[in-house]
């Protein structure tokens, strides 16, 4: 029987539900934690089991709970839910404070055999700020912010903050002097399965690297290494579209963030230059077995998107007009349709409103991190989905946006857009205050 | 932030008096009046249940004070008994959750679980674990410090609420046949002390018990009668279909998502003690039964208070009888079945979920999950039938 419980109980969907029949209506602190509305019976039960693994803290090996050991030796966090708290979004670190729900990616100039970032010979591809007893942590990462002042056309002043990162107390000697650093906040988990269900063709159809249609917007796919298939594939997850699938994203997070090995990434995340780490016991091979791993992947695919809110509101309606007038929708594409996915009928054939094209775009030197990832240059970033954005303050208690959380709210995020988005940003700066606020309201309503 | 700041602006949006809804066609008037009565009676049940939860928590606080004044087997037993007593009315009050009501605002502090016990105090194999044993990290224990630490490093990093108190009263449950066996000597500061940092453990227990009482007091205030500016006043003055929608959503979410999903299925699948709701005290079976009873209270409109007073009035059942008596009967039977199935789960729960799927305990848990899911599916039908789905957020 079709339950559609949340649909039925919490009211009629707005004219354009964010995630089609999977959409939940929830505006609470738990708005991001719900299973797909059309997920039923045993499949719904499996979601909750995945949720328990997502929330659980991993511990050092050996431990009495063999299903939960293997953390470290070097790690950023003990559980998925630390950074993706309530399946939501991580925050930018405060000045001088340790990173808690964000992390620092590193590499050196050049590329690995598959065209990916070249890891630092000692510190690898990511700084892990924590370690098990007996070995040093990699470093303390700190941020300071430079203030950039600007004004809207109507004379109202604003300030932006530009992050500068540094590594303090390196535990294994000096890293490469040519180290490239880029911070990442944990993105929200909602709707990932729907985005995976969008056919590759839908991405490729929008690709326009040479801007043949002269609209000023390019759009490229990132061609990345698919570890399981041992082949290049179209990337669609991660801030630079560096992961081709949810499963690889999850495995990479287990390895990179918690140093938990999986069948896909069987190696611990320390390098030969971090020799003391090799002497610590591990939690089995792999540490995250197939059943637990599959369960977390399933969970990540079946998290629902909350419905858009306030579509009947006049200011929100005006905001939508401004959104279109400024051509935000050229990249933040309002509507996509998912394909057929035999294992996931719930995700199949849904008309969804993620406000992304899942492609890379040049955001200019304003957001240039100088650290290429496969085909994505330092200036290029994947259009992030906008759905659920307005609920982040409720769910996560902050409103920091962009890949490193530098923007304090939607308006600042828009003001950071450069490159292809520069003209839209300039138009935003010229808008009357009421229209600027309406645009922000609209984006926060999605 | 004050958790109820949102209420005032909302009140401005809903100044409509209840009577206004009765000014329709005569045929519709009776139904509209019944709906209003259901909403008002539900609010009365919520008020009474939350008052009971508060009173039982205050009794728990007295018992814990007495225990800390003179730690002994006897005073610890009384404190544990008071904790078990305090759970019942709180679990009944969970039927009034899942729509951003007063409990939802504070639920993470009141009933956060599962608790990673080593976040709070020592565990087998790590005598120095937890906030209590790290004065260098948390030199001063205060309500503010502990509240800030709650859920700080993820959803299992629970520092407050019933289950944190439970851990401090029972300790880890390492006994397959019974609950945890923490000694009262963990709270002795002089000769006979069995664990480091007894002063901090005493202070921690005292503080989080006080916080629980304060939080439940806040909730009780919001559901109390005759307060012009509290949640109950707003709830009763809101359009009836909005409040009815909340009522149904609350009992459906508690049964279908929270109870059948998070609290039963996860433990059933993982067979891990850490995934049972009250893992230190082995009270999980009671938790399930009392939650199921809370759903029934809200459906039937019938609640017997701790002092024996019986509150009876129209519930969703009565409203549904007007529209579809057969469906009302079906849902009533399903809810009864869930209560009975929950009662059939053999205690302790952490043994009931072990073994093959044909083991009696696992059969009983699975049957409870299924019946909770069935009743929730029916509630979805009821929501459609009662027309409580025409919302714009």
Short mmCIF file of C-alpha atoms in Angstrom, two decimals, chain B residues 252-390:
data_model
loop_
_atom_site.label_atom_id
_atom_site.label_comp_id
_atom_site.label_asym_id
_atom_site.label_seq_id
_atom_site.Cartn_x
_atom_site.Cartn_y
_atom_site.Cartn_z
CA UNK B 252 1.77 8.77 13.37
CA UNK B 253 5.37 9.93 13.57
CA UNK B 254 5.80 8.53 17.08
CA UNK B 255 4.44 5.11 16.10
CA UNK B 256 5.66 4.73 12.54
CA UNK B 257 8.96 6.57 12.42
CA UNK B 258 10.30 6.90 15.93
CA UNK B 259 9.04 3.74 17.64
CA UNK B 260 8.78 1.25 14.76
CA UNK B 261 11.80 2.71 12.99
CA UNK B 262 14.46 4.20 15.18
CA UNK B 263 13.75 2.44 18.46
CA UNK B 264 12.71 -1.05 17.36
CA UNK B 265 13.95 -1.80 13.85
CA UNK B 266 17.48 -0.60 14.42
CA UNK B 267 18.00 -2.77 17.50
CA UNK B 268 16.18 -5.65 15.82
CA UNK B 269 18.54 -5.47 12.86
CA UNK B 270 21.84 -4.73 14.59
CA UNK B 271 21.19 -6.84 17.72
CA UNK B 272 23.33 -4.29 19.52
CA UNK B 273 22.59 -3.35 23.09
CA UNK B 274 23.75 0.18 22.33
CA UNK B 275 20.76 0.57 20.04
CA UNK B 276 18.09 -0.18 22.63
CA UNK B 277 16.32 2.80 24.10
CA UNK B 278 16.99 2.34 27.83
CA UNK B 279 20.05 0.14 27.69
CA UNK B 280 21.44 0.76 31.19
CA UNK B 281 18.29 0.09 33.19
CA UNK B 282 16.79 -2.62 30.93
CA UNK B 283 13.61 -0.55 30.85
CA UNK B 284 13.25 -0.66 27.06
CA UNK B 285 10.24 -2.97 27.03
CA UNK B 286 8.37 -0.55 29.30
CA UNK B 287 9.43 2.34 27.05
CA UNK B 288 7.79 0.67 24.07
CA UNK B 289 4.58 -0.16 25.91
CA UNK B 290 4.19 3.31 27.41
CA UNK B 291 4.78 5.02 24.08
CA UNK B 292 2.14 2.80 22.51
CA UNK B 293 -0.21 3.71 25.36
CA UNK B 294 0.51 7.40 24.81
CA UNK B 295 -0.66 7.04 21.23
CA UNK B 296 -3.81 5.34 22.44
CA UNK B 297 -4.48 8.09 24.97
CA UNK B 298 -4.31 10.72 22.26
CA UNK B 299 -6.53 8.67 19.96
CA UNK B 300 -9.24 7.83 22.45
CA UNK B 301 -9.06 11.01 24.54
CA UNK B 302 -8.80 8.95 27.70
CA UNK B 303 -5.98 9.46 30.23
CA UNK B 304 -5.67 8.53 33.86
CA UNK B 305 -3.40 10.95 35.69
CA UNK B 306 -0.83 9.93 38.28
CA UNK B 307 -3.17 11.13 41.03
CA UNK B 308 -5.91 8.86 39.73
CA UNK B 309 -8.01 11.56 38.07
CA UNK B 310 -9.43 10.29 34.82
CA UNK B 311 -9.66 12.67 31.91
CA UNK B 312 -12.22 11.59 29.36
CA UNK B 313 -13.38 13.53 26.35
CA UNK B 314 -13.60 13.43 22.59
CA UNK B 315 -10.53 12.15 20.79
CA UNK B 316 -9.67 11.54 17.15
CA UNK B 317 -11.60 8.27 17.54
CA UNK B 318 -14.84 10.14 18.18
CA UNK B 319 -14.30 12.45 15.25
CA UNK B 320 -13.58 9.54 12.97
CA UNK B 321 -16.69 7.67 14.14
CA UNK B 322 -18.79 10.49 12.69
CA UNK B 323 -17.22 10.08 9.26
CA UNK B 324 -16.28 6.43 8.99
CA UNK B 325 -17.22 4.24 11.97
CA UNK B 326 -15.63 1.15 10.41
CA UNK B 327 -12.29 2.89 9.96
CA UNK B 328 -12.48 4.26 13.49
CA UNK B 329 -13.01 0.75 14.75
CA UNK B 330 -10.17 -0.63 12.63
CA UNK B 331 -7.70 1.96 13.83
CA UNK B 332 -8.77 1.48 17.44
CA UNK B 333 -8.14 -2.25 17.12
CA UNK B 334 -4.77 -1.70 15.48
CA UNK B 335 -3.68 0.62 18.26
CA UNK B 336 -4.83 -1.91 20.85
CA UNK B 337 -2.93 -4.63 19.00
CA UNK B 338 0.24 -2.55 19.09
CA UNK B 339 -0.07 -2.11 22.84
CA UNK B 340 -0.60 -5.85 23.28
CA UNK B 341 2.24 -6.75 20.93
CA UNK B 342 4.54 -4.39 22.79
CA UNK B 343 3.53 -6.03 26.08
CA UNK B 344 4.40 -9.43 24.62
CA UNK B 345 8.08 -8.54 24.11
CA UNK B 346 9.99 -10.42 26.81
CA UNK B 347 12.24 -8.34 29.03
CA UNK B 348 15.12 -7.64 28.99
CA UNK B 349 14.94 -6.27 25.48
CA UNK B 350 18.68 -6.75 24.91
CA UNK B 351 18.12 -10.50 25.14
CA UNK B 352 14.80 -10.51 23.28
CA UNK B 353 16.39 -9.32 20.04
CA UNK B 354 19.08 -12.01 20.00
CA UNK B 355 19.03 -15.27 18.11
CA UNK B 356 17.31 -16.43 14.96
CA UNK B 357 14.28 -14.66 13.52
CA UNK B 358 12.19 -17.54 14.83
CA UNK B 359 13.14 -16.81 18.45
CA UNK B 360 10.06 -15.75 20.46
CA UNK B 361 11.57 -12.38 21.39
CA UNK B 362 12.38 -11.49 17.81
CA UNK B 363 8.95 -12.59 16.65
CA UNK B 364 7.35 -10.34 19.27
CA UNK B 365 9.48 -7.35 18.32
CA UNK B 366 8.82 -7.88 14.63
CA UNK B 367 5.10 -8.20 15.24
CA UNK B 368 5.16 -4.92 17.17
CA UNK B 369 7.00 -3.17 14.36
CA UNK B 370 4.47 -4.45 11.84
CA UNK B 371 1.44 -3.43 13.86
CA UNK B 372 2.84 0.04 14.50
CA UNK B 373 3.45 0.40 10.77
CA UNK B 374 -0.09 -0.77 10.01
CA UNK B 375 -1.68 1.69 12.38
CA UNK B 376 0.43 4.44 10.89
CA UNK B 377 -0.74 3.56 7.39
CA UNK B 378 -4.32 3.79 8.62
CA UNK B 379 -3.58 7.18 10.19
CA UNK B 380 -2.49 8.39 6.77
CA UNK B 381 -5.89 7.37 5.42
CA UNK B 382 -7.59 9.09 8.33
CA UNK B 383 -5.70 12.29 7.64
CA UNK B 384 -7.01 12.30 4.09
CA UNK B 385 -10.50 11.48 5.19
CA UNK B 386 -10.61 14.26 7.77
CA UNK B 387 -9.31 16.70 5.21
CA UNK B 388 -6.29 17.81 7.19
CA UNK B 389 -4.01 18.01 4.22
CA UNK B 390 -4.75 21.40 2.67
#
